[in-house]
PDB file of C-alpha atoms in Angstrom:
ATOM      1  CA  GLY A  26      -0.359   0.166   0.217  1.00 58.00           C
ATOM      2  CA  ALA A  27       1.476   3.621  -0.065  1.00 83.00           C
ATOM      3  CA  GLY A  28       3.625   4.743   2.368  1.00 93.00           C
ATOM      4  CA  VAL A  29       4.066   8.001   3.751  1.00 96.00           C
ATOM      5  CA  SER A  30       4.466  10.896   1.129  1.00 96.00           C
ATOM      6  CA  GLN A  31       6.372  14.675   1.352  1.00 97.00           C
ATOM      7  CA  SER A  32       6.340  16.727  -1.009  1.00 97.00           C
ATOM      8  CA  PRO A  33       7.500  18.980  -2.429  1.00 97.00           C
ATOM      9  CA  SER A  34      11.454  16.863  -1.848  1.00 96.00           C
ATOM     10  CA  ASN A  35      13.369  19.628  -2.473  1.00 97.00           C
ATOM     11  CA  LYS A  36      12.572  23.295  -1.821  1.00 97.00           C
ATOM     12  CA  VAL A  37      14.860  26.341  -2.381  1.00 98.00           C
ATOM     13  CA  THR A  38      13.968  29.266  -1.036  1.00 97.00           C
ATOM     14  CA  GLU A  39      14.972  32.902   0.051  1.00 97.00           C
ATOM     15  CA  LYS A  40      15.656  34.152   3.882  1.00 97.00           C
ATOM     16  CA  GLY A  41      12.155  36.251   4.515  1.00 97.00           C
ATOM     17  CA  LYS A  42       9.918  34.132   2.296  1.00 97.00           C
ATOM     18  CA  ASP A  43       6.634  31.756   3.957  1.00 98.00           C
ATOM     19  CA  VAL A  44       6.617  27.926   2.572  1.00 98.00           C
ATOM     20  CA  GLU A  45       4.472  25.433   2.710  1.00 98.00           C
ATOM     21  CA  LEU A  46       5.521  21.672   3.809  1.00 98.00           C
ATOM     22  CA  ARG A  47       2.520  19.159   2.731  1.00 97.00           C
ATOM     23  CA  CYS A  48       2.212  16.252   4.429  1.00 97.00           C
ATOM     24  CA  ASP A  49       0.081  12.780   3.245  1.00 96.00           C
ATOM     25  CA  PRO A  50       0.404   9.770   5.709  1.00 95.00           C
ATOM     26  CA  ILE A  51      -1.097   6.482   5.118  1.00 94.00           C
ATOM     27  CA  SER A  52      -4.833   6.157   5.002  1.00 91.00           C
ATOM     28  CA  GLY A  53      -6.553   5.127   8.520  1.00 88.00           C
ATOM     29  CA  HIS A  54      -3.623   6.692  10.656  1.00 90.00           C
ATOM     30  CA  THR A  55      -4.577   9.042  13.061  1.00 88.00           C
ATOM     31  CA  ALA A  56      -1.795  10.132  13.916  1.00 90.00           C
ATOM     32  CA  LEU A  57       0.792  12.737  12.280  1.00 93.00           C
ATOM     33  CA  TYR A  58       3.922  13.587  13.796  1.00 94.00           C
ATOM     34  CA  TRP A  59       6.160  16.502  11.935  1.00 96.00           C
ATOM     35  CA  TYR A  60      10.328  16.274  12.866  1.00 95.00           C
ATOM     36  CA  ARG A  61      13.057  17.942  11.857  1.00 95.00           C
ATOM     37  CA  GLN A  62      16.846  17.293  11.218  1.00 93.00           C
ATOM     38  CA  SER A  63      19.891  19.379  10.388  1.00 91.00           C
ATOM     39  CA  LEU A  64      22.838  18.515   9.129  1.00 84.00           C
ATOM     40  CA  GLY A  65      24.674  16.059  11.413  1.00 78.00           C
ATOM     41  CA  GLN A  66      21.725  16.318  14.067  1.00 83.00           C
ATOM     42  CA  GLY A  67      19.325  14.274  15.555  1.00 86.00           C
ATOM     43  CA  LEU A  68      15.892  13.973  15.107  1.00 90.00           C
ATOM     44  CA  GLU A  69      13.988  17.533  16.715  1.00 91.00           C
ATOM     45  CA  PHE A  70      10.525  16.993  17.563  1.00 91.00           C
ATOM     46  CA  LEU A  71       8.137  19.769  16.054  1.00 95.00           C
ATOM     47  CA  ILE A  72       3.894  19.242  16.624  1.00 94.00           C
ATOM     48  CA  TYR A  73       1.818  15.931  16.741  1.00 91.00           C
ATOM     49  CA  PHE A  74      -1.819  16.220  15.997  1.00 91.00           C
ATOM     50  CA  GLN A  75      -3.749  12.624  17.536  1.00 87.00           C
ATOM     51  CA  GLY A  76      -7.216  12.409  15.840  1.00 83.00           C
ATOM     52  CA  ASN A  77     -10.079  15.023  16.843  1.00 82.00           C
ATOM     53  CA  SER A  78      -7.448  16.137  19.945  1.00 85.00           C
ATOM     54  CA  ALA A  79      -5.515  19.013  20.296  1.00 88.00           C
ATOM     55  CA  PRO A  80      -2.008  19.027  18.995  1.00 90.00           C
ATOM     56  CA  ASP A  81       1.539  18.545  20.642  1.00 90.00           C
ATOM     57  CA  LYS A  82       2.370  22.131  19.947  1.00 92.00           C
ATOM     58  CA  SER A  83       5.279  22.100  22.156  1.00 90.00           C
ATOM     59  CA  GLY A  84       8.232  21.832  19.885  1.00 91.00           C
ATOM     60  CA  LEU A  85       7.899  23.867  17.425  1.00 95.00           C
ATOM     61  CA  PRO A  86      10.433  26.443  18.026  1.00 94.00           C
ATOM     62  CA  SER A  87       9.494  29.415  17.154  1.00 95.00           C
ATOM     63  CA  ASP A  88       5.645  31.380  16.341  1.00 96.00           C
ATOM     64  CA  ARG A  89       7.062  31.654  13.163  1.00 97.00           C
ATOM     65  CA  PHE A  90       6.112  27.370  12.191  1.00 97.00           C
ATOM     66  CA  SER A  91       2.901  25.983  12.708  1.00 97.00           C
ATOM     67  CA  ALA A  92       0.630  23.176  11.255  1.00 96.00           C
ATOM     68  CA  GLU A  93      -2.631  22.358  10.468  1.00 95.00           C
ATOM     69  CA  ARG A  94      -3.949  18.758   9.516  1.00 94.00           C
ATOM     70  CA  THR A  95      -7.483  19.530   7.586  1.00 85.00           C
ATOM     71  CA  GLY A  96      -9.937  16.747   7.880  1.00 81.00           C
ATOM     72  CA  GLY A  97      -7.350  14.692   9.797  1.00 77.00           C
ATOM     73  CA  SER A  98      -5.665  13.871   7.117  1.00 90.00           C
ATOM     74  CA  VAL A  99      -3.420  15.508   5.479  1.00 95.00           C
ATOM     75  CA  SER A 100      -1.091  18.559   7.482  1.00 96.00           C
ATOM     76  CA  THR A 101       0.626  21.657   5.738  1.00 97.00           C
ATOM     77  CA  LEU A 102       3.154  22.905   7.816  1.00 98.00           C
ATOM     78  CA  THR A 103       4.498  26.152   7.611  1.00 98.00           C
ATOM     79  CA  ILE A 104       7.472  28.518   8.506  1.00 98.00           C
ATOM     80  CA  GLN A 105       6.579  31.920   8.211  1.00 98.00           C
ATOM     81  CA  ARG A 106      10.149  34.637   7.023  1.00 98.00           C
ATOM     82  CA  THR A 107      12.272  31.650   6.724  1.00 98.00           C
ATOM     83  CA  GLN A 108      15.682  32.066   7.849  1.00 97.00           C
ATOM     84  CA  GLN A 109      19.043  30.539   7.212  1.00 96.00           C
ATOM     85  CA  GLU A 110      19.002  28.486  10.416  1.00 95.00           C
ATOM     86  CA  ASP A 111      15.740  26.335   9.626  1.00 97.00           C
ATOM     87  CA  SER A 112      17.227  24.740   6.601  1.00 97.00           C
ATOM     88  CA  ALA A 113      16.982  20.829   7.510  1.00 96.00           C
ATOM     89  CA  VAL A 114      15.155  17.948   6.328  1.00 96.00           C
ATOM     90  CA  TYR A 115      11.388  18.210   7.341  1.00 98.00           C
ATOM     91  CA  LEU A 116      10.453  14.739   7.943  1.00 97.00           C
ATOM     92  CA  CYS A 117       6.328  14.138   7.914  1.00 97.00           C
ATOM     93  CA  ALA A 118       5.226  10.284  10.357  1.00 95.00           C
ATOM     94  CA  SER A 119       1.867   9.024  10.812  1.00 93.00           C
ATOM     95  CA  SER A 120       0.702   6.315  12.650  1.00 90.00           C
ATOM     96  CA  PRO A 121      -2.641   4.092  13.605  1.00 85.00           C
ATOM     97  CA  LEU A 122      -4.579   4.880  16.385  1.00 68.00           C
ATOM     98  CA  GLY A 123      -3.697   2.858  19.363  1.00 63.00           C
ATOM     99  CA  ALA A 124      -0.738   0.936  17.491  1.00 55.00           C
ATOM    100  CA  ALA A 125       0.798  -1.894  19.805  1.00 55.00           C
ATOM    101  CA  GLY A 126       3.974  -1.878  18.409  1.00 58.00           C
ATOM    102  CA  ARG A 127       3.983   2.522  18.466  1.00 83.00           C
ATOM    103  CA  GLU A 128       6.156   2.685  15.757  1.00 88.00           C
ATOM    104  CA  GLN A 129       5.425   5.608  13.176  1.00 92.00           C
ATOM    105  CA  PHE A 130       5.778   5.267   9.641  1.00 94.00           C
ATOM    106  CA  PHE A 131       7.803   8.623   7.893  1.00 96.00           C
ATOM    107  CA  GLY A 132       8.150   9.319   4.098  1.00 97.00           C
ATOM    108  CA  PRO A 133      10.791  10.454   2.529  1.00 96.00           C
ATOM    109  CA  GLY A 134      11.049  14.462   4.079  1.00 96.00           C
ATOM    110  CA  THR A 135      11.323  17.782   2.425  1.00 97.00           C
ATOM    111  CA  ARG A 136      14.504  19.561   2.121  1.00 97.00           C
ATOM    112  CA  LEU A 137      14.765  23.067   3.130  1.00 97.00           C
ATOM    113  CA  THR A 138      17.504  25.361   1.719  1.00 97.00           C
ATOM    114  CA  VAL A 139      16.746  28.802   2.639  1.00 97.00           C
ATOM    115  CA  LEU A 140      19.648  31.297   1.484  1.00 96.00           C
TER     116      LEU A 140
ATOM    117  CA  ASP B  11      17.640  17.871  28.877  1.00 74.00           C
ATOM    118  CA  GLN B  12      18.233  15.114  26.243  1.00 85.00           C
ATOM    119  CA  GLN B  13      15.654  12.236  27.642  1.00 92.00           C
ATOM    120  CA  VAL B  14      17.450   9.764  24.927  1.00 95.00           C
ATOM    121  CA  LYS B  15      20.832   9.693  24.289  1.00 95.00           C
ATOM    122  CA  GLN B  16      23.162   7.642  21.270  1.00 96.00           C
ATOM    123  CA  ASN B  17      26.901   8.141  22.995  1.00 91.00           C
ATOM    124  CA  SER B  18      28.532   6.992  19.232  1.00 94.00           C
ATOM    125  CA  PRO B  19      27.788   9.130  16.479  1.00 93.00           C
ATOM    126  CA  SER B  20      29.880   6.603  14.190  1.00 96.00           C
ATOM    127  CA  LEU B  21      30.748   2.864  14.344  1.00 97.00           C
ATOM    128  CA  SER B  22      32.443   1.011  11.473  1.00 98.00           C
ATOM    129  CA  VAL B  23      32.479  -2.291  11.941  1.00 98.00           C
ATOM    130  CA  GLN B  24      33.635  -5.806   9.859  1.00 98.00           C
ATOM    131  CA  GLU B  25      31.185  -7.575   7.798  1.00 97.00           C
ATOM    132  CA  GLY B  26      30.145 -10.686   9.714  1.00 97.00           C
ATOM    133  CA  ARG B  27      31.098  -9.781  12.931  1.00 98.00           C
ATOM    134  CA  ILE B  28      29.100  -8.712  15.201  1.00 98.00           C
ATOM    135  CA  SER B  29      27.475  -4.556  15.410  1.00 98.00           C
ATOM    136  CA  ILE B  30      26.979  -2.966  19.393  1.00 98.00           C
ATOM    137  CA  LEU B  31      24.678   0.660  19.153  1.00 98.00           C
ATOM    138  CA  ASN B  32      24.184   1.613  22.834  1.00 98.00           C
ATOM    139  CA  CYS B  33      21.286   3.651  23.726  1.00 98.00           C
ATOM    140  CA  ASP B  34      20.603   5.349  26.890  1.00 98.00           C
ATOM    141  CA  TYR B  35      17.507   7.197  28.787  1.00 97.00           C
ATOM    142  CA  THR B  36      16.060   9.278  31.574  1.00 96.00           C
ATOM    143  CA  ASN B  37      12.368   9.398  31.387  1.00 93.00           C
ATOM    144  CA  SER B  38      11.740   6.311  34.767  1.00 93.00           C
ATOM    145  CA  MET B  39       8.369   7.008  32.684  1.00 92.00           C
ATOM    146  CA  PHE B  40       9.210   5.087  28.818  1.00 93.00           C
ATOM    147  CA  ASP B  41       8.168   1.844  28.612  1.00 92.00           C
ATOM    148  CA  TYR B  42       8.429   1.184  25.290  1.00 93.00           C
ATOM    149  CA  PHE B  43      11.907   1.418  22.863  1.00 95.00           C
ATOM    150  CA  LEU B  44      12.144   1.267  19.197  1.00 95.00           C
ATOM    151  CA  TRP B  45      15.218   1.506  16.898  1.00 97.00           C
ATOM    152  CA  TYR B  46      14.438   2.511  13.984  1.00 97.00           C
ATOM    153  CA  LYS B  47      16.566   2.683  10.105  1.00 97.00           C
ATOM    154  CA  LYS B  48      17.284   5.719   7.546  1.00 95.00           C
ATOM    155  CA  TYR B  49      19.296   5.643   4.700  1.00 95.00           C
ATOM    156  CA  PRO B  50      20.379   8.438   3.253  1.00 91.00           C
ATOM    157  CA  ALA B  51      17.704  10.054   1.818  1.00 88.00           C
ATOM    158  CA  GLU B  52      15.102   8.371   3.493  1.00 92.00           C
ATOM    159  CA  GLY B  53      12.767   8.262   6.079  1.00 94.00           C
ATOM    160  CA  PRO B  54      13.532   5.957   8.604  1.00 96.00           C
ATOM    161  CA  THR B  55      11.928   3.025   9.615  1.00 96.00           C
ATOM    162  CA  PHE B  56      10.952   0.814  11.867  1.00 95.00           C
ATOM    163  CA  LEU B  57      13.617  -1.833  13.052  1.00 97.00           C
ATOM    164  CA  ILE B  58      12.512  -3.459  16.093  1.00 96.00           C
ATOM    165  CA  SER B  59      11.577  -2.468  19.729  1.00 94.00           C
ATOM    166  CA  ILE B  60      11.190  -4.377  22.754  1.00 96.00           C
ATOM    167  CA  SER B  61       8.508  -3.464  25.998  1.00 93.00           C
ATOM    168  CA  SER B  62       9.366  -3.010  29.456  1.00 94.00           C
ATOM    169  CA  ILE B  63       8.529  -6.071  30.589  1.00 94.00           C
ATOM    170  CA  LYS B  64      11.212  -8.119  28.838  1.00 96.00           C
ATOM    171  CA  ASP B  65      14.564  -7.833  28.080  1.00 96.00           C
ATOM    172  CA  LYS B  66      15.048  -9.069  25.302  1.00 98.00           C
ATOM    173  CA  ASN B  67      13.747  -9.295  21.553  1.00 97.00           C
ATOM    174  CA  GLU B  68      15.261 -11.056  18.717  1.00 97.00           C
ATOM    175  CA  ASP B  69      13.973 -10.790  14.864  1.00 97.00           C
ATOM    176  CA  GLY B  70      16.258 -12.270  12.382  1.00 97.00           C
ATOM    177  CA  ARG B  71      19.885 -10.619  12.450  1.00 98.00           C
ATOM    178  CA  PHE B  72      18.949  -7.866  14.996  1.00 98.00           C
ATOM    179  CA  THR B  73      18.565  -8.293  19.310  1.00 98.00           C
ATOM    180  CA  VAL B  74      17.764  -5.693  21.301  1.00 98.00           C
ATOM    181  CA  PHE B  75      18.869  -5.829  24.711  1.00 98.00           C
ATOM    182  CA  LEU B  76      16.910  -3.325  27.869  1.00 98.00           C
ATOM    183  CA  ASN B  77      18.178  -3.068  31.313  1.00 97.00           C
ATOM    184  CA  LYS B  78      15.968  -1.196  33.250  1.00 96.00           C
ATOM    185  CA  SER B  79      17.920  -0.291  36.009  1.00 96.00           C
ATOM    186  CA  ALA B  80      20.611   1.082  34.257  1.00 97.00           C
ATOM    187  CA  LYS B  81      18.209   2.861  31.724  1.00 97.00           C
ATOM    188  CA  HIS B  82      19.706   1.280  28.973  1.00 98.00           C
ATOM    189  CA  LEU B  83      19.607  -0.359  25.411  1.00 97.00           C
ATOM    190  CA  SER B  84      21.551  -2.044  23.008  1.00 98.00           C
ATOM    191  CA  LEU B  85      21.062  -3.418  19.653  1.00 98.00           C
ATOM    192  CA  HIS B  86      22.710  -6.225  18.499  1.00 98.00           C
ATOM    193  CA  ILE B  87      23.075  -7.241  14.477  1.00 98.00           C
ATOM    194  CA  VAL B  88      25.182 -10.116  13.500  1.00 98.00           C
ATOM    195  CA  PRO B  89      26.550 -10.802  11.619  1.00 98.00           C
ATOM    196  CA  SER B  90      26.298  -7.279   9.981  1.00 98.00           C
ATOM    197  CA  GLN B  91      26.356  -7.037   6.597  1.00 97.00           C
ATOM    198  CA  PRO B  92      26.935  -4.369   4.588  1.00 97.00           C
ATOM    199  CA  GLY B  93      23.546  -3.615   3.683  1.00 97.00           C
ATOM    200  CA  ASP B  94      23.168  -3.195   7.228  1.00 98.00           C
ATOM    201  CA  SER B  95      25.411   1.138   6.538  1.00 98.00           C
ATOM    202  CA  ALA B  96      22.766   3.343   7.475  1.00 97.00           C
ATOM    203  CA  VAL B  97      22.122   5.733  10.910  1.00 96.00           C
ATOM    204  CA  TYR B  98      20.681   4.010  13.404  1.00 98.00           C
ATOM    205  CA  PHE B  99      18.170   5.880  15.854  1.00 97.00           C
ATOM    206  CA  CYS B 100      16.610   5.137  18.829  1.00 96.00           C
ATOM    207  CA  ALA B 101      13.386   6.363  20.316  1.00 95.00           C
ATOM    208  CA  ALA B 102      11.299   6.087  23.677  1.00 94.00           C
ATOM    209  CA  SER B 103       8.204   6.275  24.594  1.00 91.00           C
ATOM    210  CA  ALA B 104       5.428   6.668  27.445  1.00 88.00           C
ATOM    211  CA  LEU B 105       2.145   5.300  27.938  1.00 80.00           C
ATOM    212  CA  VAL B 106       1.085   8.868  28.640  1.00 76.00           C
ATOM    213  CA  PRO B 107       1.861  11.452  26.476  1.00 73.00           C
ATOM    214  CA  ALA B 108      -0.045   8.277  24.182  1.00 72.00           C
ATOM    215  CA  GLY B 109       1.415   8.011  20.244  1.00 75.00           C
ATOM    216  CA  LYS B 110       4.479  10.532  20.915  1.00 82.00           C
ATOM    217  CA  SER B 111       8.417   9.207  21.209  1.00 88.00           C
ATOM    218  CA  THR B 112      11.392  10.840  21.622  1.00 91.00           C
ATOM    219  CA  PHE B 113      14.327   9.477  19.189  1.00 93.00           C
ATOM    220  CA  GLY B 114      17.747   9.762  19.993  1.00 94.00           C
ATOM    221  CA  ASP B 115      20.022  12.519  18.031  1.00 93.00           C
ATOM    222  CA  GLY B 116      21.451   8.574  15.873  1.00 95.00           C
ATOM    223  CA  THR B 117      24.465   6.576  14.698  1.00 97.00           C
ATOM    224  CA  THR B 118      26.158   6.039  11.964  1.00 96.00           C
ATOM    225  CA  LEU B 119      26.450   1.897  11.641  1.00 98.00           C
ATOM    226  CA  THR B 120      29.438   1.258   8.509  1.00 98.00           C
ATOM    227  CA  VAL B 121      30.146  -1.994   7.871  1.00 98.00           C
ATOM    228  CA  LYS B 122      33.422  -2.332   5.911  1.00 97.00           C
ATOM    229  CA  PRO B 123      33.455  -5.259   3.408  1.00 93.00           C
TER     230      PRO B 123
END
């Protein structure tokens, strides 16, 4: 079956511009996560959506970052007024509700470069 | 405060030998632990997991050991193969908040032919 997809795969933008990154989770997965991985770093948690509950935004680094999840499916991560330090690979993952294994299924990521 | 730590950024082993990747955690509420494998330009993929009620879980060449008293887990790969060369992430989760995992920084494993 189809896995988690993300678009675009690569995005180059100029400092100060806004960007939108899209994630299509696996159908039926109620949990959706955004992470970012800066060069040489680990996975940094950004935000977590679970069903109809309020999202866990505790990992968002600043108010320039926001995310939405429409209809419990597709999610968009928006970065406003991008800065060079926002350059990273942004990873989306999804997970089914009540997954005993708690494993997450990751997309291929969007590589964001801010010039 | 990093709750999940992988203190070795890299590891190099010879093909056919054992690879041992280590992970330490600080949060005693963690009750489920996972290992993910990541190739360049791909997202991480789930490899193996262990519940805190166990101290060992084996799946083919991969075995995860959990030492709760030491808050330490390790991933053993035997025998190591060149295709195992990747970044390995350790992750931990608790019942609350449900569904959320905390990841380590990863260890880059290189298996030399």
